[in-house]
């Protein structure tokens, strides 16, 4: 595999953010030049054999999930965390059937669990991690909450890396590429605390009956702008380094996943940046080992375009609201930045005059969770967990 060498990086305290690196070739000979980074098949395979993939899903078209599962490289076990409808029209049952069929055909290790499984809530309660539970003791709705549940299952399996891919991807081979890109990024890191975030080459849209290869999604563009403005407000230097504020497709070392702070729903991805800046740049350092090893963030531009389900205007507005609210409510955000964010949200019809962005709930790291107890309770009380190995 061939990708551009990192040309430029910016450093904020213990955090090093690399500028976007393009994928140049998915499969290639090893080429040694200062402008390129190449990875042998073995190097990629080695990372893949230590990577687990979590797929959060909520009421997606079932054949999209099927395509995503089939595209995940063979060495990576899969955990599907579903918050799909149950009851009369049982979408979750269809997902379970797809997973079972997929396993029978391929023997690829895969687990599936429903986010609202009472045993899951109980397991989180038992280990004292109630931050993602609602008042009835169930895991709350939200993509972040599903991802955290997946992380706990992954932690139990003892893998070194964790990656996330959405279930609503129309191009299975794009998913296959994303996971290889995760591997390449993780391979480049010198630190045990590394993250890879994907940047889409294009995000095609149908415009006047034609496929138009847009460079950016609307929400990503705005989120990146304000994350960069937050950096500029702190340093006094304008920057465009952040290009993956809303990267749903991302991977981390388990060491980083353990000490990462999270935030509810769709605010999880931009909040990862905010959390790292607050903890490892402008805050009192809690995680000394990570601070001295350094945290590396790679941003990789995919070869494949990103074609996923369009969820409508309300979804876009909710994402914008959640994303910008994590920046607005950060203690690193100054008055001027806050007022620009309010203006942006008003211009996009998200807020009315006088309204403030809703505060997203932050969720502490999962490091202290006793995974053995968590799994014991889960296995005893779960009503939905199915694992094929
Ligand atoms: N487990 C879980 N997954 C969710 C939830 N909400 C959304 N998802 C999934 O998260 C992924 C990304 O969500 P999507 O709505 O496509 O957001 P976007 O692609 O960022 O616009 C998709 O696979 C969704 O099905 C949730 O509450 N729980
Ligand atoms: Mg999507």
Coordinates of C-alpha atoms and ligand atoms in Angstrom, one line a residue:
X1 CA 0.0 0.0 0.0
X2 CA 1.2 3.5 -0.9
X3 CA 0.3 6.7 0.8
X4 CA 1.8 10.2 0.9
X5 CA 4.4 10.7 3.6
X6 CA 3.2 13.1 6.3
X7 CA 4.4 16.5 4.9
X8 CA 3.3 18.6 7.8
X9 CA 2.2 18.2 11.4
X10 CA 1.2 20.6 14.1
X11 CA 1.9 20.1 17.8
X12 CA -0.4 21.2 20.6
X13 CA 1.1 20.1 23.9
X14 CA 1.4 16.3 23.8
X15 CA -0.8 16.1 20.7
X16 CA 0.6 15.9 17.2
X17 CA -1.8 16.3 14.3
X18 CA -0.6 15.2 10.9
X19 CA -2.0 16.9 7.8
X20 CA -4.0 14.8 5.4
X21 CA -2.1 12.0 3.7
X22 CA -3.6 10.7 0.5
X23 CA -3.9 7.1 -0.4
X24 CA -2.0 6.7 -3.6
X25 CA -2.3 3.0 -4.2
X26 CA -4.1 0.3 -2.3
X27 CA -1.8 -2.5 -3.3
X28 CA 1.7 -1.9 -4.3
X29 CA 5.4 -2.9 -4.1
X30 CA 7.4 -1.4 -1.3
X31 CA 8.7 1.9 -2.6
X32 CA 11.3 3.9 -0.7
X33 CA 11.2 7.6 -1.4
X34 CA 11.0 10.5 1.1
X35 CA 7.7 11.6 -0.4
X36 CA 5.9 8.3 0.1
X37 CA 5.1 5.9 2.8
X38 CA 4.7 2.3 1.6
X39 CA 3.5 -0.7 3.6
X40 CA 4.1 -4.3 2.8
X41 CA 1.2 -6.7 2.8
X42 CA 2.7 -8.3 6.0
X43 CA 2.8 -4.9 7.8
X44 CA -0.9 -4.3 7.1
X45 CA -1.8 -7.9 7.9
X46 CA 0.0 -7.7 11.2
X47 CA -2.1 -4.7 12.3
X48 CA -5.3 -6.2 10.9
X49 CA -4.8 -9.3 13.0
X50 CA -4.8 -7.1 16.1
X51 CA -7.7 -4.9 15.1
X52 CA -11.4 -5.3 16.1
X53 CA -14.1 -3.5 14.1
X54 CA -17.2 -2.1 15.8
X55 CA -20.2 -1.3 13.6
X56 CA -22.9 0.9 15.2
X57 CA -26.3 0.5 13.5
X58 CA -29.7 2.0 13.9
X59 CA -32.5 1.1 11.4
X60 CA -30.3 1.0 8.3
X61 CA -31.3 -0.9 5.1
X62 CA -30.4 -4.5 5.8
X63 CA -28.5 -5.1 2.6
X64 CA -26.2 -2.2 3.5
X65 CA -25.2 -4.0 6.7
X66 CA -24.7 -7.2 4.8
X67 CA -22.3 -5.5 2.4
X68 CA -20.3 -3.8 5.2
X69 CA -19.9 -7.2 7.0
X70 CA -18.7 -8.9 3.9
X71 CA -16.1 -6.2 3.1
X72 CA -14.3 -6.3 6.5
X73 CA -10.9 -7.9 6.2
X74 CA -10.9 -11.5 7.3
X75 CA -8.6 -11.1 10.3
X76 CA -10.7 -8.5 12.1
X77 CA -13.4 -9.8 14.4
X78 CA -16.6 -7.7 14.2
X79 CA -18.9 -6.3 16.9
X80 CA -22.3 -5.0 15.7
X81 CA -24.0 -2.8 18.2
X82 CA -27.6 -2.2 17.2
X83 CA -30.2 0.3 18.5
X84 CA -32.7 -0.7 15.8
X85 CA -36.4 -1.1 16.2
X86 CA -37.7 -4.2 17.9
X87 CA -41.3 -5.3 18.4
X88 CA -43.8 -5.7 15.6
X89 CA -41.4 -4.7 12.9
X90 CA -38.3 -6.3 14.3
X91 CA -35.4 -4.8 12.4
X92 CA -33.0 -6.1 15.1
X93 CA -34.1 -9.7 14.3
X94 CA -33.3 -9.1 10.6
X95 CA -29.9 -7.9 11.6
X96 CA -29.3 -11.0 13.7
X97 CA -30.4 -13.2 10.8
X98 CA -27.9 -11.4 8.5
X99 CA -25.1 -11.8 11.0
X100 CA -25.9 -15.5 11.5
X101 CA -26.0 -16.1 7.7
X102 CA -22.8 -14.1 7.2
X103 CA -21.1 -16.3 9.8
X104 CA -22.4 -19.5 8.4
X105 CA -21.1 -18.6 5.0
X106 CA -17.8 -17.1 6.0
X107 CA -16.9 -18.3 9.5
X108 CA -15.7 -14.7 10.2
X109 CA -15.9 -14.1 14.0
X110 CA -18.8 -11.7 14.7
X111 CA -20.9 -10.7 17.6
X112 CA -24.1 -8.7 17.8
X113 CA -25.9 -7.1 20.7
X114 CA -28.8 -4.7 21.1
X115 CA -28.0 -1.4 22.9
X116 CA -31.2 -1.6 25.0
X117 CA -30.4 -5.1 26.3
X118 CA -31.2 -5.0 30.0
X119 CA -28.1 -7.1 30.7
X120 CA -25.9 -4.5 29.1
X121 CA -27.4 -1.8 31.3
X122 CA -26.9 -4.0 34.3
X123 CA -23.3 -4.8 33.4
X124 CA -22.5 -1.1 33.2
X125 CA -24.2 -0.5 36.5
X126 CA -22.4 -3.3 38.2
X127 CA -19.0 -1.8 37.3
X128 CA -20.1 1.7 38.3
X129 CA -20.1 3.2 34.8
X130 CA -23.5 4.8 34.8
X131 CA -22.6 7.7 32.6
X132 CA -24.3 6.1 29.5
X133 CA -27.4 4.9 31.3
X134 CA -30.9 6.4 31.4
X135 CA -33.1 6.7 34.4
X136 CA -34.4 3.2 33.9
X137 CA -30.9 1.6 33.8
X138 CA -30.8 1.1 30.1
X139 CA -28.0 2.3 27.8
X140 CA -29.3 5.6 26.4
X141 CA -30.0 6.1 22.7
X142 CA -27.1 7.5 20.7
X143 CA -24.3 6.5 18.4
X144 CA -21.7 7.3 21.0
X145 CA -23.4 5.1 23.6
X146 CA -23.5 2.2 21.1
X147 CA -19.8 2.7 20.3
X148 CA -18.8 2.7 24.0
X149 CA -20.8 -0.6 24.5
X150 CA -18.8 -2.0 21.5
X151 CA -15.6 -0.8 23.0
X152 CA -16.2 -2.8 26.2
X153 CA -16.8 -6.0 24.3
X154 CA -13.7 -5.3 22.3
X155 CA -11.6 -4.6 25.4
X156 CA -12.7 -8.0 26.7
X157 CA -11.3 -9.7 23.5
X158 CA -7.9 -8.2 24.3
X159 CA -7.2 -6.7 20.9
X160 CA -4.6 -3.9 20.5
X161 CA -6.6 -1.7 18.1
X162 CA -10.2 -0.7 17.6
X163 CA -11.8 0.7 14.5
X164 CA -15.3 2.0 13.8
X165 CA -17.2 1.8 10.5
X166 CA -20.8 3.0 9.9
X167 CA -23.4 0.5 8.7
X168 CA -25.0 2.7 6.1
X169 CA -22.2 2.5 3.5
X170 CA -23.4 1.8 -0.1
X171 CA -19.9 0.7 -1.3
X172 CA -18.7 -2.4 0.5
X173 CA -15.2 -2.1 -1.0
X174 CA -14.9 1.4 0.4
X175 CA -15.3 -0.2 3.8
X176 CA -12.5 -2.7 3.0
X177 CA -10.3 0.3 2.1
X178 CA -11.1 2.2 5.2
X179 CA -10.0 -0.6 7.4
X180 CA -6.7 -1.0 5.5
X181 CA -6.2 2.8 5.8
X182 CA -6.7 2.4 9.6
X183 CA -3.9 -0.2 9.5
X184 CA -1.6 2.0 7.5
X185 CA -2.1 4.9 9.9
X186 CA -1.6 2.8 13.0
X187 CA 1.5 1.3 11.4
X188 CA 3.0 4.8 11.0
X189 CA 2.7 5.7 14.6
X190 CA 5.6 5.8 17.0
X191 CA 3.4 6.1 20.0
X192 CA 1.1 3.6 21.7
X193 CA -1.5 6.4 21.8
X194 CA -2.5 6.9 18.2
X195 CA -5.6 7.6 16.3
X196 CA -6.5 7.5 12.5
X197 CA -9.3 9.5 11.2
X198 CA -10.5 9.2 7.6
X199 CA -11.1 12.1 5.2
X200 CA -13.3 11.5 2.2
X201 CA -11.9 12.2 -1.2
X202 CA -15.4 12.9 -2.4
X203 CA -18.8 12.6 -0.9
X204 CA -21.0 12.4 -4.0
X205 CA -24.5 13.8 -4.1
X206 CA -27.2 13.7 -6.8
X207 CA -27.5 17.2 -8.0
X208 CA -30.0 17.9 -10.9
X209 CA -30.2 14.2 -11.6
X210 CA -26.4 13.9 -12.0
X211 CA -23.9 12.4 -9.6
X212 CA -21.7 15.3 -8.4
X213 CA -18.5 14.5 -6.6
X214 CA -18.5 17.0 -3.7
X215 CA -15.3 17.5 -1.8
X216 CA -16.9 18.0 1.6
X217 CA -20.0 17.2 3.6
X218 CA -21.7 20.4 4.9
X219 CA -21.4 19.5 8.6
X220 CA -17.8 18.4 8.4
X221 CA -16.8 21.7 6.7
X222 CA -18.3 23.8 9.4
X223 CA -17.1 21.6 12.2
X224 CA -13.5 21.7 10.9
X225 CA -13.7 25.4 10.5
X226 CA -14.6 26.0 14.2
X227 CA -12.2 23.4 15.6
X228 CA -9.5 25.2 13.7
X229 CA -10.7 28.6 15.0
X230 CA -10.5 27.2 18.5
X231 CA -6.9 26.3 17.9
X232 CA -6.3 29.7 16.5
X233 CA -8.0 31.4 19.4
X234 CA -5.5 29.7 21.7
X235 CA -2.3 30.1 19.8
X236 CA -2.9 33.3 17.8
X237 CA -1.9 31.5 14.6
X238 CA -4.5 30.6 12.0
X239 CA -4.6 27.0 11.0
X240 CA -6.4 24.5 8.8
X241 CA -4.9 21.4 10.2
X242 CA -8.1 19.7 11.3
X243 CA -9.9 18.2 8.4
X244 CA -11.6 15.2 10.1
X245 CA -13.8 16.8 12.8
X246 CA -16.7 14.5 12.1
X247 CA -14.8 11.4 11.1
X248 CA -17.3 8.6 12.0
X249 CA -14.8 6.2 10.4
X250 CA -11.8 6.2 12.8
X251 CA -9.5 3.8 14.7
X252 CA -7.5 4.0 17.8
X253 CA -5.0 2.0 19.8
X254 CA -6.7 0.4 22.8
X255 CA -4.4 2.5 25.0
X256 CA -5.9 5.7 23.6
X257 CA -9.4 4.3 23.6
X258 CA -9.0 3.6 27.3
X259 CA -8.1 7.2 28.3
X260 CA -10.3 9.0 25.7
X261 CA -13.2 11.1 26.9
X262 CA -16.5 10.7 25.0
X263 CA -19.6 12.7 24.4
X264 CA -23.1 11.7 23.6
X265 CA -24.7 10.9 20.2
X266 CA -23.1 12.5 17.2
X267 CA -20.9 14.9 19.1
X268 CA -18.5 12.0 19.9
X269 CA -16.1 12.6 17.0
X270 CA -15.5 16.3 17.3
X271 CA -15.4 16.0 21.1
X272 CA -12.4 13.6 20.8
X273 CA -10.4 16.6 19.6
X274 CA -11.8 18.9 22.3
X275 CA -11.1 16.4 25.0
X276 CA -7.5 15.8 23.9
X277 CA -6.9 19.5 23.8
X278 CA -8.4 20.1 27.2
X279 CA -6.5 17.2 28.8
X280 CA -3.2 17.1 27.0
X281 CA -2.6 20.7 26.0
X282 CA -4.3 23.2 28.1
X283 CA -5.1 21.2 31.2
X284 CA -3.5 19.5 34.2
X285 CA -2.2 16.2 32.9
X286 CA -3.9 13.2 34.4
X287 CA -2.5 10.6 32.1
X288 CA 1.3 11.1 32.4
X289 CA 2.4 8.1 30.5
X290 CA 0.3 9.1 27.5
X291 CA 1.5 12.7 27.8
X292 CA 5.1 11.7 27.7
X293 CA 4.7 9.2 24.9
X294 CA 2.7 11.7 22.9
X295 CA -0.7 11.3 21.1
X296 CA -0.5 11.1 17.4
X297 CA -3.5 11.8 15.1
X298 CA -3.3 10.8 11.4
X299 CA -5.8 12.0 8.8
X300 CA -5.9 9.8 5.8
X301 CA -7.7 10.7 2.5
X302 CA -9.4 7.6 1.1
X303 CA -9.3 6.5 -2.5
X304 CA -12.9 5.5 -2.5
X305 CA -15.7 8.1 -2.3
X306 CA -18.1 8.0 0.6
X307 CA -21.6 7.1 -0.4
X308 CA -23.9 6.6 2.5
X309 CA -27.6 7.0 3.4
X310 CA -28.9 10.6 3.3
X311 CA -30.8 11.1 6.5
X312 CA -32.4 14.5 5.7
X313 CA -32.3 18.0 6.8
X314 CA -33.2 17.5 10.4
X315 CA -30.3 15.0 10.9
X316 CA -27.9 17.5 9.3
X317 CA -29.1 20.2 11.7
X318 CA -28.9 18.0 14.7
X319 CA -25.3 16.9 13.8
X320 CA -24.3 20.6 13.3
X321 CA -25.9 21.5 16.6
X322 CA -24.1 18.7 18.5
X323 CA -20.8 19.2 16.8
X324 CA -20.6 23.0 17.4
X325 CA -22.0 22.7 20.9
X326 CA -18.9 20.7 22.0
X327 CA -16.8 23.5 20.7
X328 CA -19.0 26.3 22.1
X329 CA -19.0 24.7 25.6
X330 CA -15.3 23.9 25.7
X331 CA -13.4 26.0 28.2
X332 CA -10.9 26.7 25.4
X333 CA -13.6 28.6 23.5
X334 CA -13.4 32.4 23.9
X335 CA -16.1 35.1 23.7
X336 CA -15.4 35.9 20.1
X337 CA -15.5 32.2 19.0
X338 CA -18.7 31.6 20.9
X339 CA -20.4 34.5 19.2
X340 CA -19.3 33.2 15.8
X341 CA -20.7 29.8 16.6
X342 CA -24.0 31.3 17.6
X343 CA -24.1 33.2 14.3
X344 CA -23.4 30.1 12.4
X345 CA -26.1 28.1 14.1
X346 CA -28.6 30.9 13.6
X347 CA -27.6 31.2 9.9
X348 CA -28.3 27.4 9.5
X349 CA -31.7 27.7 11.3
X350 CA -30.5 25.6 14.2
X351 CA -30.9 28.2 16.8
X352 CA -33.2 31.2 17.2
X353 CA -32.1 34.7 18.4
X354 CA -31.3 34.5 22.2
X355 CA -31.0 30.6 22.2
X356 CA -27.8 28.9 23.3
X357 CA -26.5 25.5 22.0
X358 CA -27.6 22.6 24.2
X359 CA -24.8 21.2 26.3
X360 CA -23.8 17.7 25.3
X361 CA -23.2 15.3 28.1
X362 CA -19.6 14.2 28.4
X363 CA -18.6 10.7 29.3
X364 CA -15.4 9.8 31.1
X365 CA -12.8 7.3 30.0
X366 CA -13.4 3.5 30.2
X367 CA -10.0 2.7 31.6
X368 CA -11.1 2.0 35.1
X369 CA -13.9 -0.4 34.2
X370 CA -13.4 -3.9 35.5
X371 CA -14.0 -5.8 32.2
X372 CA -14.1 -9.2 33.7
X373 CA -17.0 -8.3 36.0
X374 CA -18.7 -6.4 33.1
X375 CA -18.6 -9.5 30.9
X376 CA -19.6 -11.9 33.6
X377 CA -22.8 -9.8 34.3
X378 CA -23.4 -9.3 30.6
X379 CA -23.1 -13.0 29.8
X380 CA -25.4 -13.9 32.6
X381 CA -28.2 -11.4 32.0
X382 CA -27.9 -10.6 28.3
X383 CA -31.0 -11.3 26.2
X384 CA -29.6 -10.3 22.9
X385 CA -25.8 -11.0 22.8
X386 CA -24.9 -13.5 20.1
X387 CA -21.2 -14.3 19.5
X388 CA -20.0 -16.5 16.7
X389 CA -16.4 -17.5 16.9
Ligands
LIG1 N1 -25.7 1.6 18.0 C1 -26.2 2.8 17.5 N2 -25.9 3.2 16.2 C2 -26.4 4.3 15.8 C3 -27.3 5.2 16.6 N3 -27.6 6.2 15.8 C4 -27.0 6.1 14.6 N4 -26.3 5.0 14.6 C5 -25.4 4.4 13.5 O1 -24.3 5.2 13.4 C6 -23.8 5.3 12.1 C7 -23.6 6.8 11.7 O2 -24.9 7.4 11.7 P1 -25.5 8.2 10.5 O3 -26.9 8.5 11.0 O4 -25.3 7.5 9.3 O5 -24.7 9.6 10.6 P2 -23.7 10.3 9.6 O6 -23.3 9.3 8.6 O7 -22.6 10.8 10.4 O8 -24.6 11.4 9.0 C8 -24.8 4.5 11.2 O9 -24.3 3.2 11.0 C9 -26.0 4.6 12.1 O10 -26.9 3.5 11.8 C10 -27.6 4.7 17.9 O11 -28.4 5.3 18.6 N5 -27.0 3.5 18.3
LIG2 MG1 -24.2 7.9 7.5

